[in-house]
Amino acid sequence: MARRRGLRRAHRGGRRALDGRRSAPRLARHRALTPRRPAPRVGYPALMPWRTLVGLSLLAVVAAPAAASDERVPPPGPGGRPGPRPAAPVEAAERPAYAIGHKWFLTDGTYELKRLDGRDYVFVGPGRELRLTPELAVAGVRRGADYVDFRPPPRLKWPLRAGLWGSGETNWRVSRLPKNVAGLSTAGGLRVTWQVRAPEDVTVPAGRFTAWRIDYEVFQTGAGGRQTPVWQFSTWYAPAVRQLVKADDDGTGWLSFEVASIEATPPAMATGPTPPPPPATTPPVATPAPPARVAPPTPSGDTEAPRIVINYPPADIKLESERIVVLGVVSDNVGVDRVQVTVNGVEVPQERGMEARGRAIRVPATLRPGDNVIEITATDKAGNVAQVVRTITRVVAVAPPSPAPVVKTANRWAVIIGVGTYANPTIPRLRYATRDAEAMYRFLTTKGGYPKDNVLLLTDGAGQKPTLQNIRRALGEFLYRKPGREDMVLI
């Protein structure tokens, strides 16, 4: 090695000396003909001495773990304690599952999951009702006299991902149109389109949440086959609390709420789809069924739902009565556990009867003008649920206008007596008595409105003299027999 180093040094020195002795033209020609090594392409580190490169490499190896750890440890918080770790980006949200009795505390009241309508959750609040599919799509809203029902409801796809969308045909029943659009009706075919937006921060009375926004747009086919948007609304689902934390529509107020507080126990997550069985060479292993979402496990394998028979009122009947009595019977092969009757979303208390395998229904109901929805939900001891819905229309009879009262005009009667000359000569003659009596007679029979046949004049110059006999006849017969009870008499 020492000899080889020496040779290399001697060679380099000889080349320097030789270049110094050569003339400039010869030196240029020598350098042009002498092959040289290509320049390294790795940049500045290749020009460093090998000892420097080895030192830098060891330093990088020692510092690498510290640098990696600095990236994973969050910056210190107050007081030197480690701060909160940054939240990982949310890429998808899994679907929750709710049980009977679960509550949502919203700004307009407490909503409790009371029953199932087929597959749909029915949350009942104070005079309100919210129906959601297991995928948390809006299936129906009922607020006082206003209601919207989608049959079938939209079908969301889970897990939620930004950009997911869907569209489908459906029908609706609505108390009134959300918008005054010509040619549209409150019952008919629709198209509902939904789309999932990227997660965003939502601030509600219960706090601030990262939520997925789902936009819905409802179209209805109008005149000429043109589809016109009639309703838009949005819901926000927060995976952290596993529920909808906000809903807003385009001004109708039917679907508008925010979460006021969160229930302490969050709902469970829905079980995903069952994986495919293994190949036929090995017997497939049966996957245990997930626990029931709403009802307890069915004992003894009973899957038969209760049978509900409503004897009164019939379906789609129109009544004028404000109060009716709902009559019916609920029966089951195992036993009826609970029967719930609601009128326009409000539960009506009832008396128990027939506790064996059936229960009689006898519930008084007060109907409001217009459509009234009566729902009877029965649950047996095995957890099977059945429901019957009846729509009753109360017609308010318009009373015919009462005839104008007959005003009976009172008849008028009069007896006018004017005595000017008396039979007794000792009584002086009255000069103006006869003239005054005749003037009164003329006034009453003209401007006074008295019929002439109803006025009897007794004066010295009249046909009947004012004698005692004629005066008794006028008062005792004329005024006694002819005037009625309500007539007016003037003497």
Short mmCIF file of C-alpha atoms in Angstrom, two decimals:
data_model
loop_
_atom_site.label_atom_id
_atom_site.label_comp_id
_atom_site.label_asym_id
_atom_site.label_seq_id
_atom_site.Cartn_x
_atom_site.Cartn_y
_atom_site.Cartn_z
CA MET A 1 0.00 0.00 0.00
CA ALA A 2 2.82 2.46 0.88
CA ARG A 3 4.60 1.73 -2.39
CA ARG A 4 1.36 2.24 -4.35
CA ARG A 5 0.73 5.57 -2.63
CA GLY A 6 4.26 6.63 -3.41
CA LEU A 7 3.91 5.76 -7.07
CA ARG A 8 0.71 7.76 -7.30
CA ARG A 9 2.37 10.78 -5.69
CA ALA A 10 5.37 10.48 -7.99
CA HIS A 11 3.13 10.23 -11.01
CA ARG A 12 1.21 13.34 -9.99
CA GLY A 13 4.40 15.22 -9.34
CA GLY A 14 5.93 14.10 -12.66
CA ARG A 15 2.85 15.31 -14.52
CA ARG A 16 3.05 18.69 -12.80
CA ALA A 17 6.76 19.00 -13.66
CA LEU A 18 6.25 17.88 -17.24
CA ASP A 19 3.40 20.36 -17.70
CA GLY A 20 5.66 23.10 -16.40
CA ARG A 21 8.39 22.30 -18.97
CA ARG A 22 6.04 22.03 -21.98
CA SER A 23 5.22 25.01 -24.09
CA ALA A 24 1.70 26.39 -24.12
CA PRO A 25 0.70 24.90 -27.55
CA ARG A 26 2.10 21.51 -26.66
CA LEU A 27 0.52 21.61 -23.22
CA ALA A 28 -2.90 22.40 -24.70
CA ARG A 29 -2.56 19.63 -27.28
CA HIS A 30 -1.43 17.18 -24.57
CA ARG A 31 -4.37 17.96 -22.34
CA ALA A 32 -6.81 17.64 -25.27
CA LEU A 33 -5.50 14.19 -26.18
CA THR A 34 -5.24 12.91 -22.59
CA PRO A 35 -8.47 11.08 -21.48
CA ARG A 36 -9.91 12.35 -18.23
CA ARG A 37 -12.36 10.80 -15.73
CA PRO A 38 -15.97 12.00 -16.04
CA ALA A 39 -17.07 14.39 -13.30
CA PRO A 40 -19.17 12.80 -10.58
CA ARG A 41 -22.92 13.48 -10.82
CA VAL A 42 -23.82 13.31 -7.16
CA GLY A 43 -22.96 16.88 -6.40
CA TYR A 44 -21.07 18.45 -3.57
CA PRO A 45 -20.79 15.45 -1.22
CA ALA A 46 -18.79 13.51 -3.83
CA LEU A 47 -16.06 16.17 -3.66
CA MET A 48 -15.70 15.84 0.14
CA PRO A 49 -12.97 13.66 1.70
CA TRP A 50 -14.07 10.23 2.70
CA ARG A 51 -13.48 10.92 6.39
CA THR A 52 -15.89 13.87 6.23
CA LEU A 53 -18.53 11.75 4.49
CA VAL A 54 -18.27 8.99 7.12
CA GLY A 55 -18.64 11.52 9.96
CA LEU A 56 -21.71 13.10 8.43
CA SER A 57 -23.31 9.68 7.88
CA LEU A 58 -22.80 8.68 11.55
CA LEU A 59 -24.27 12.03 12.66
CA ALA A 60 -27.34 11.49 10.48
CA VAL A 61 -27.89 7.99 11.93
CA VAL A 62 -27.70 9.32 15.49
CA ALA A 63 -30.02 12.30 14.84
CA ALA A 64 -32.63 10.38 12.81
CA PRO A 65 -34.54 8.83 15.79
CA ALA A 66 -34.74 12.21 17.51
CA ALA A 67 -36.10 13.86 14.40
CA ALA A 68 -38.67 11.08 13.87
CA SER A 69 -39.75 11.33 17.49
CA ASP A 70 -40.13 15.11 17.17
CA GLU A 71 -42.63 14.57 14.33
CA ARG A 72 -44.78 12.18 16.42
CA VAL A 73 -44.79 14.14 19.71
CA PRO A 74 -47.22 17.03 19.73
CA PRO A 75 -46.00 20.46 20.81
CA PRO A 76 -46.10 21.06 24.57
CA GLY A 77 -49.24 22.62 25.97
CA PRO A 78 -49.68 24.95 28.93
CA GLY A 79 -47.36 24.24 31.86
CA GLY A 80 -45.04 22.11 29.73
CA ARG A 81 -47.51 19.22 29.50
CA PRO A 82 -47.88 17.47 26.12
CA GLY A 83 -50.54 19.16 24.02
CA PRO A 84 -53.42 17.42 22.23
CA ARG A 85 -52.51 15.25 19.31
CA PRO A 86 -53.68 16.55 15.94
CA ALA A 87 -56.86 14.80 14.75
CA ALA A 88 -56.35 12.34 11.96
CA PRO A 89 -58.20 13.21 8.74
CA VAL A 90 -61.65 11.58 8.67
CA GLU A 91 -62.03 9.49 5.54
CA ALA A 92 -65.27 7.60 6.27
CA ALA A 93 -68.02 7.31 8.88
CA GLU A 94 -69.62 4.05 10.03
CA ARG A 95 -73.37 3.65 10.58
CA PRO A 96 -74.77 3.57 14.15
CA ALA A 97 -77.69 1.50 15.44
CA TYR A 98 -80.26 2.73 17.98
CA ALA A 99 -82.37 0.90 20.56
CA ILE A 100 -85.88 1.65 21.77
CA GLY A 101 -85.71 4.38 24.41
CA HIS A 102 -82.67 6.16 22.95
CA LYS A 103 -83.09 9.95 23.25
CA TRP A 104 -81.98 12.96 21.23
CA PHE A 105 -81.95 16.25 23.15
CA LEU A 106 -82.72 18.84 20.48
CA THR A 107 -83.38 22.56 20.71
CA ASP A 108 -87.13 22.07 20.21
CA GLY A 109 -87.52 19.29 22.79
CA THR A 110 -86.48 15.76 23.72
CA TYR A 111 -87.05 13.14 21.01
CA GLU A 112 -87.28 9.50 22.14
CA LEU A 113 -87.15 6.43 19.92
CA LYS A 114 -90.62 5.06 20.63
CA ARG A 115 -91.18 2.43 17.96
CA LEU A 116 -90.23 1.00 14.59
CA ASP A 117 -92.22 1.67 11.43
CA GLY A 118 -91.08 -1.32 9.40
CA ARG A 119 -87.32 -0.70 9.24
CA ASP A 120 -87.56 2.98 10.12
CA TYR A 121 -86.79 4.61 13.46
CA VAL A 122 -89.62 6.80 14.81
CA PHE A 123 -88.40 9.51 17.21
CA VAL A 124 -91.31 11.22 19.00
CA GLY A 125 -91.00 14.70 20.50
CA PRO A 126 -93.44 17.23 21.98
CA GLY A 127 -96.14 17.30 19.29
CA ARG A 128 -93.58 16.32 16.68
CA GLU A 129 -92.29 13.17 15.02
CA LEU A 130 -89.10 12.39 13.09
CA ARG A 131 -88.83 9.17 11.07
CA LEU A 132 -85.38 8.02 9.90
CA THR A 133 -84.22 4.95 7.99
CA PRO A 134 -81.52 2.69 9.50
CA GLU A 135 -79.14 4.59 7.18
CA LEU A 136 -80.31 7.88 8.83
CA ALA A 137 -82.01 9.15 5.69
CA VAL A 138 -85.09 11.30 6.30
CA ALA A 139 -88.24 9.18 5.77
CA GLY A 140 -90.84 11.53 7.25
CA VAL A 141 -91.41 14.61 9.38
CA ARG A 142 -94.51 15.59 11.33
CA ARG A 143 -94.83 18.95 13.10
CA GLY A 144 -98.30 19.86 14.30
CA ALA A 145 -100.61 20.02 11.30
CA ASP A 146 -97.74 19.80 8.78
CA TYR A 147 -96.34 16.45 7.66
CA VAL A 148 -94.14 14.96 4.91
CA ASP A 149 -93.85 11.21 4.23
CA PHE A 150 -91.57 9.56 1.63
CA ARG A 151 -92.53 6.07 0.41
CA PRO A 152 -90.00 4.57 -0.13
CA PRO A 153 -87.49 6.86 1.61
CA PRO A 154 -84.05 7.67 0.16
CA ARG A 155 -81.34 5.02 0.64
CA LEU A 156 -77.98 6.34 1.81
CA LYS A 157 -74.78 4.34 1.34
CA TRP A 158 -72.52 3.61 4.32
CA PRO A 159 -69.78 4.15 5.26
CA LEU A 160 -70.16 7.83 4.41
CA ARG A 161 -67.50 9.19 2.09
CA ALA A 162 -67.17 12.60 0.51
CA GLY A 163 -68.59 12.58 -2.99
CA LEU A 164 -71.08 9.72 -2.52
CA TRP A 165 -74.43 10.48 -4.10
CA GLY A 166 -77.61 8.75 -5.15
CA SER A 167 -80.97 9.37 -6.77
CA GLY A 168 -84.22 7.44 -6.83
CA GLU A 169 -87.93 7.60 -7.54
CA THR A 170 -90.35 7.82 -4.63
CA ASN A 171 -93.82 9.02 -3.66
CA TRP A 172 -94.79 11.50 -0.99
CA ARG A 173 -97.72 12.61 1.10
CA VAL A 174 -97.47 16.20 2.25
CA SER A 175 -99.92 18.46 4.07
CA ARG A 176 -98.99 21.44 1.92
CA LEU A 177 -96.45 22.20 -0.77
CA PRO A 178 -93.15 23.63 0.49
CA LYS A 179 -93.20 26.06 -2.44
CA ASN A 180 -96.04 27.55 -4.40
CA VAL A 181 -95.22 25.87 -7.72
CA ALA A 182 -97.93 25.76 -10.38
CA GLY A 183 -99.00 22.32 -11.56
CA LEU A 184 -97.73 20.40 -8.51
CA SER A 185 -99.83 18.38 -6.08
CA THR A 186 -99.55 17.21 -2.48
CA ALA A 187 -99.46 13.53 -3.51
CA GLY A 188 -97.56 11.98 -6.38
CA GLY A 189 -94.25 10.86 -7.86
CA LEU A 190 -90.95 12.45 -6.90
CA ARG A 191 -87.23 12.09 -7.46
CA VAL A 192 -84.95 12.57 -4.44
CA THR A 193 -81.24 13.23 -4.99
CA TRP A 194 -78.70 13.16 -2.13
CA GLN A 195 -74.97 13.85 -1.94
CA VAL A 196 -72.39 13.55 0.86
CA ARG A 197 -70.11 16.55 1.35
CA ALA A 198 -66.66 16.62 2.94
CA PRO A 199 -66.53 16.82 6.77
CA GLU A 200 -66.87 20.30 8.20
CA ASP A 201 -66.94 21.87 11.66
CA VAL A 202 -70.47 22.58 12.95
CA THR A 203 -71.20 24.65 16.07
CA VAL A 204 -74.47 23.85 17.88
CA PRO A 205 -75.65 24.49 21.47
CA ALA A 206 -74.14 21.12 22.53
CA GLY A 207 -70.67 22.09 21.28
CA ARG A 208 -68.54 21.95 18.17
CA PHE A 209 -68.38 18.78 16.08
CA THR A 210 -66.78 17.56 12.90
CA ALA A 211 -69.74 16.37 10.84
CA TRP A 212 -70.58 15.03 7.40
CA ARG A 213 -73.12 17.16 5.58
CA ILE A 214 -75.71 15.34 3.46
CA ASP A 215 -77.64 17.51 1.00
CA TYR A 216 -81.07 16.43 -0.29
CA GLU A 217 -83.04 17.89 -3.18
CA VAL A 218 -86.61 16.86 -3.99
CA PHE A 219 -87.92 17.17 -7.54
CA GLN A 220 -91.49 16.70 -8.78
CA THR A 221 -92.63 16.29 -12.35
CA GLY A 222 -94.84 19.18 -13.37
CA ALA A 223 -96.65 20.15 -16.54
CA GLY A 224 -94.86 19.02 -19.70
CA GLY A 225 -92.72 16.44 -17.86
CA ARG A 226 -90.29 19.05 -16.51
CA GLN A 227 -88.79 18.25 -13.12
CA THR A 228 -88.98 21.19 -10.75
CA PRO A 229 -87.14 21.39 -7.38
CA VAL A 230 -89.73 21.73 -4.62
CA TRP A 231 -87.74 21.17 -1.40
CA GLN A 232 -84.10 21.22 -0.30
CA PHE A 233 -82.75 20.23 3.10
CA SER A 234 -79.47 19.12 4.71
CA THR A 235 -78.47 17.00 7.70
CA TRP A 236 -75.14 16.85 9.58
CA TYR A 237 -73.90 13.54 11.05
CA ALA A 238 -71.15 13.67 13.70
CA PRO A 239 -69.23 10.36 14.06
CA ALA A 240 -67.92 11.40 17.51
CA VAL A 241 -71.44 11.26 19.05
CA ARG A 242 -72.98 8.89 16.46
CA GLN A 243 -76.06 10.96 15.65
CA LEU A 244 -77.39 13.83 13.59
CA VAL A 245 -76.36 17.08 15.27
CA LYS A 246 -78.09 19.51 12.94
CA ALA A 247 -80.75 19.73 10.22
CA ASP A 248 -81.85 22.66 8.12
CA ASP A 249 -84.24 23.13 5.20
CA ASP A 250 -84.97 25.91 2.74
CA GLY A 251 -87.31 27.92 4.95
CA THR A 252 -90.33 25.70 5.65
CA GLY A 253 -89.19 24.91 9.20
CA TRP A 254 -90.35 21.29 8.89
CA LEU A 255 -86.84 19.88 9.30
CA SER A 256 -84.84 22.36 11.34
CA PHE A 257 -83.13 21.50 14.63
CA GLU A 258 -79.82 21.52 16.50
CA VAL A 259 -78.52 19.31 19.29
CA ALA A 260 -78.77 20.93 22.73
CA SER A 261 -76.98 18.15 24.68
CA ILE A 262 -75.65 14.64 24.13
CA GLU A 263 -76.82 11.44 25.82
CA ALA A 264 -74.14 9.97 28.08
CA THR A 265 -74.22 6.51 26.47
CA PRO A 266 -73.60 6.65 22.70
CA PRO A 267 -75.38 4.12 20.46
CA ALA A 268 -73.65 1.01 19.23
CA MET A 269 -72.21 0.76 15.74
CA ALA A 270 -74.13 -1.25 13.18
CA THR A 271 -72.71 -4.63 12.24
CA GLY A 272 -71.14 -4.70 8.79
CA PRO A 273 -72.05 -7.14 6.00
CA THR A 274 -71.31 -10.82 6.52
CA PRO A 275 -68.13 -11.97 4.70
CA PRO A 276 -68.52 -14.56 1.92
CA PRO A 277 -68.19 -18.25 2.93
CA PRO A 278 -64.91 -20.11 2.34
CA PRO A 279 -64.45 -22.40 -0.68
CA ALA A 280 -66.52 -25.59 -0.98
CA THR A 281 -63.54 -27.80 -0.07
CA THR A 282 -63.96 -26.88 3.58
CA PRO A 283 -67.31 -26.68 5.31
CA PRO A 284 -68.29 -23.02 5.83
CA VAL A 285 -68.14 -21.70 9.37
CA ALA A 286 -71.43 -20.16 10.42
CA THR A 287 -71.01 -16.51 11.42
CA PRO A 288 -72.98 -15.66 14.56
CA ALA A 289 -75.81 -13.21 13.93
CA PRO A 290 -75.27 -9.71 15.32
CA PRO A 291 -77.35 -8.70 18.34
CA ALA A 292 -80.72 -7.18 17.63
CA ARG A 293 -80.65 -3.41 17.18
CA VAL A 294 -83.95 -2.53 18.79
CA ALA A 295 -85.80 -5.47 20.26
CA PRO A 296 -84.40 -8.08 22.68
CA PRO A 297 -83.52 -11.50 21.30
CA THR A 298 -86.59 -13.42 20.23
CA PRO A 299 -87.32 -16.29 22.63
CA SER A 300 -88.28 -19.70 21.36
CA GLY A 301 -87.78 -18.57 17.75
CA ASP A 302 -91.07 -16.62 17.56
CA THR A 303 -91.08 -14.31 14.54
CA GLU A 304 -94.82 -13.77 14.15
CA ALA A 305 -95.88 -10.17 14.69
CA PRO A 306 -99.07 -9.27 16.59
CA ARG A 307 -102.33 -8.98 14.67
CA ILE A 308 -104.17 -5.65 14.86
CA VAL A 309 -107.84 -5.36 13.92
CA ILE A 310 -109.50 -1.93 13.99
CA ASN A 311 -113.28 -2.12 14.16
CA TYR A 312 -113.83 1.62 14.21
CA PRO A 313 -113.21 3.97 12.52
CA PRO A 314 -112.91 2.55 9.02
CA ALA A 315 -110.02 3.61 6.79
CA ASP A 316 -110.18 6.94 4.97
CA ILE A 317 -113.51 7.91 6.47
CA LYS A 318 -114.82 11.47 6.65
CA LEU A 319 -116.56 12.54 9.83
CA GLU A 320 -118.09 15.68 11.24
CA SER A 321 -117.71 14.66 14.89
CA GLU A 322 -114.95 16.22 16.92
CA ARG A 323 -114.65 13.25 19.31
CA ILE A 324 -114.64 9.56 18.42
CA VAL A 325 -113.73 6.30 20.14
CA VAL A 326 -111.17 4.03 18.47
CA LEU A 327 -112.22 0.39 18.86
CA GLY A 328 -110.17 -2.68 18.01
CA VAL A 329 -108.41 -5.85 19.19
CA VAL A 330 -104.73 -6.85 19.28
CA SER A 331 -103.91 -10.56 19.41
CA ASP A 332 -100.70 -12.61 19.32
CA ASN A 333 -99.67 -16.25 19.43
CA VAL A 334 -97.34 -15.68 22.41
CA GLY A 335 -98.73 -12.67 24.24
CA VAL A 336 -99.17 -8.94 23.79
CA ASP A 337 -96.67 -6.91 25.77
CA ARG A 338 -97.51 -3.32 24.83
CA VAL A 339 -100.05 -1.41 22.73
CA GLN A 340 -99.51 2.25 21.88
CA VAL A 341 -102.13 4.50 20.25
CA THR A 342 -101.17 7.93 18.94
CA VAL A 343 -103.38 10.57 17.36
CA ASN A 344 -101.47 13.09 15.25
CA GLY A 345 -98.21 12.05 16.92
CA VAL A 346 -99.49 12.39 20.51
CA GLU A 347 -99.87 9.21 22.58
CA VAL A 348 -103.34 8.66 24.04
CA PRO A 349 -103.67 6.84 27.41
CA GLN A 350 -105.82 3.72 27.38
CA GLU A 351 -107.32 1.13 29.68
CA ARG A 352 -106.07 -2.44 29.75
CA GLY A 353 -108.22 -5.43 28.97
CA MET A 354 -107.95 -9.06 27.78
CA GLU A 355 -104.47 -9.65 29.21
CA ALA A 356 -104.06 -13.25 28.01
CA ARG A 357 -103.06 -13.36 24.35
CA GLY A 358 -105.00 -10.34 23.27
CA ARG A 359 -105.88 -6.85 24.30
CA ALA A 360 -108.94 -4.75 23.55
CA ILE A 361 -108.53 -1.22 22.25
CA ARG A 362 -110.97 1.43 23.40
CA VAL A 363 -109.38 4.87 23.16
CA PRO A 364 -111.17 8.24 22.96
CA ALA A 365 -109.69 10.56 20.34
CA THR A 366 -110.17 14.24 19.62
CA LEU A 367 -110.03 15.13 15.93
CA ARG A 368 -108.87 18.40 14.49
CA PRO A 369 -110.31 19.84 11.26
CA GLY A 370 -108.77 18.17 8.21
CA ASP A 371 -106.67 14.99 8.13
CA ASN A 372 -105.96 13.10 11.37
CA VAL A 373 -103.47 10.21 11.55
CA ILE A 374 -104.22 7.42 14.02
CA GLU A 375 -101.35 4.95 14.58
CA ILE A 376 -101.66 1.74 16.60
CA THR A 377 -98.38 -0.03 17.40
CA ALA A 378 -98.34 -3.43 19.12
CA THR A 379 -95.34 -5.30 20.53
CA ASP A 380 -95.50 -8.91 21.65
CA LYS A 381 -93.43 -10.56 24.36
CA ALA A 382 -90.98 -11.83 21.76
CA GLY A 383 -90.19 -8.30 20.59
CA ASN A 384 -92.04 -8.46 17.26
CA VAL A 385 -93.70 -5.20 16.26
CA ALA A 386 -96.77 -4.51 14.13
CA GLN A 387 -98.38 -1.23 13.21
CA VAL A 388 -101.61 -0.05 11.56
CA VAL A 389 -102.12 3.53 10.39
CA ARG A 390 -105.51 5.08 9.64
CA THR A 391 -106.18 8.54 8.22
CA ILE A 392 -109.45 10.13 9.34
CA THR A 393 -110.70 13.38 7.83
CA ARG A 394 -112.83 15.64 9.94
CA VAL A 395 -115.16 17.74 7.83
CA VAL A 396 -116.32 20.93 9.48
CA ALA A 397 -119.95 21.49 8.50
CA VAL A 398 -120.69 25.03 7.43
CA ALA A 399 -123.95 26.13 9.02
CA PRO A 400 -126.44 27.60 6.52
CA PRO A 401 -127.08 31.29 7.00
CA SER A 402 -129.88 31.82 9.46
CA PRO A 403 -132.94 33.57 8.01
CA ALA A 404 -133.42 37.15 8.95
CA PRO A 405 -135.63 37.42 12.01
CA VAL A 406 -139.18 38.43 11.27
CA VAL A 407 -139.79 41.73 12.95
CA LYS A 408 -143.46 41.98 13.79
CA THR A 409 -144.63 45.53 13.61
CA ALA A 410 -146.90 46.41 16.54
CA ASN A 411 -150.31 47.59 15.50
CA ARG A 412 -151.60 50.91 16.73
CA TRP A 413 -155.00 51.73 18.13
CA ALA A 414 -156.52 54.98 19.38
CA VAL A 415 -159.73 56.36 20.92
CA ILE A 416 -160.05 60.18 20.71
CA ILE A 417 -162.75 61.85 22.79
CA GLY A 418 -163.62 65.53 22.51
CA VAL A 419 -166.58 66.82 24.62
CA GLY A 420 -167.57 70.42 23.97
CA THR A 421 -171.15 70.50 25.22
CA TYR A 422 -172.35 68.60 28.28
CA ALA A 423 -175.92 67.50 28.98
CA ASN A 424 -175.80 69.24 32.33
CA PRO A 425 -176.46 72.92 31.61
CA THR A 426 -174.56 73.97 34.71
CA ILE A 427 -171.28 72.83 33.08
CA PRO A 428 -169.94 75.52 30.81
CA ARG A 429 -169.32 74.67 27.16
CA LEU A 430 -165.69 73.95 26.18
CA ARG A 431 -164.79 76.02 23.16
CA TYR A 432 -161.75 74.15 21.76
CA ALA A 433 -162.30 70.50 22.86
CA THR A 434 -163.98 69.35 19.65
CA ARG A 435 -161.46 71.16 17.44
CA ASP A 436 -158.47 69.69 19.29
CA ALA A 437 -159.87 66.16 19.06
CA GLU A 438 -160.39 66.46 15.32
CA ALA A 439 -156.85 67.85 14.84
CA MET A 440 -155.43 64.85 16.76
CA TYR A 441 -157.46 62.44 14.60
CA ARG A 442 -156.08 63.99 11.40
CA PHE A 443 -152.48 63.80 12.66
CA LEU A 444 -152.69 60.18 13.79
CA THR A 445 -154.29 58.93 10.57
CA THR A 446 -151.76 60.73 8.35
CA LYS A 447 -148.30 61.44 9.74
CA GLY A 448 -148.73 59.27 12.80
CA GLY A 449 -149.20 56.09 10.77
CA TYR A 450 -152.40 54.91 12.47
CA PRO A 451 -154.85 53.14 10.17
CA LYS A 452 -158.17 54.95 10.06
CA ASP A 453 -160.02 51.75 11.00
CA ASN A 454 -157.95 51.62 14.19
CA VAL A 455 -158.85 55.14 15.37
CA LEU A 456 -162.25 55.88 16.94
CA LEU A 457 -163.27 59.54 17.16
CA LEU A 458 -166.00 60.63 19.62
CA THR A 459 -166.94 64.35 19.34
CA ASP A 460 -170.07 66.48 19.18
CA GLY A 461 -169.81 66.79 15.40
CA ALA A 462 -168.77 63.14 14.65
CA GLY A 463 -171.01 60.22 13.84
CA GLN A 464 -170.63 58.84 17.35
CA LYS A 465 -171.28 61.30 20.14
CA PRO A 466 -169.14 61.24 23.29
CA THR A 467 -171.89 59.86 25.45
CA LEU A 468 -171.30 57.69 28.48
CA GLN A 469 -172.61 54.60 26.63
CA ASN A 470 -170.40 55.21 23.56
CA ILE A 471 -167.34 55.82 25.75
CA ARG A 472 -167.93 52.50 27.64
CA ARG A 473 -168.38 50.68 24.33
CA ALA A 474 -165.17 52.18 22.92
CA LEU A 475 -163.10 51.23 25.95
CA GLY A 476 -164.82 47.95 26.80
CA GLU A 477 -165.30 46.47 23.33
CA PHE A 478 -163.28 48.35 20.70
CA LEU A 479 -160.01 48.45 22.67
CA TYR A 480 -160.64 45.12 24.48
CA ARG A 481 -161.32 42.88 21.51
CA LYS A 482 -159.22 44.24 18.60
CA PRO A 483 -155.72 45.17 19.89
CA GLY A 484 -153.15 42.33 20.31
CA ARG A 485 -150.70 41.64 23.15
CA GLU A 486 -147.86 43.69 21.62
CA ASP A 487 -150.02 46.45 20.11
CA MET A 488 -149.94 50.05 21.20
CA VAL A 489 -153.10 51.85 22.41
CA LEU A 490 -153.56 55.61 22.67
CA ILE A 491 -156.58 57.16 24.48
#
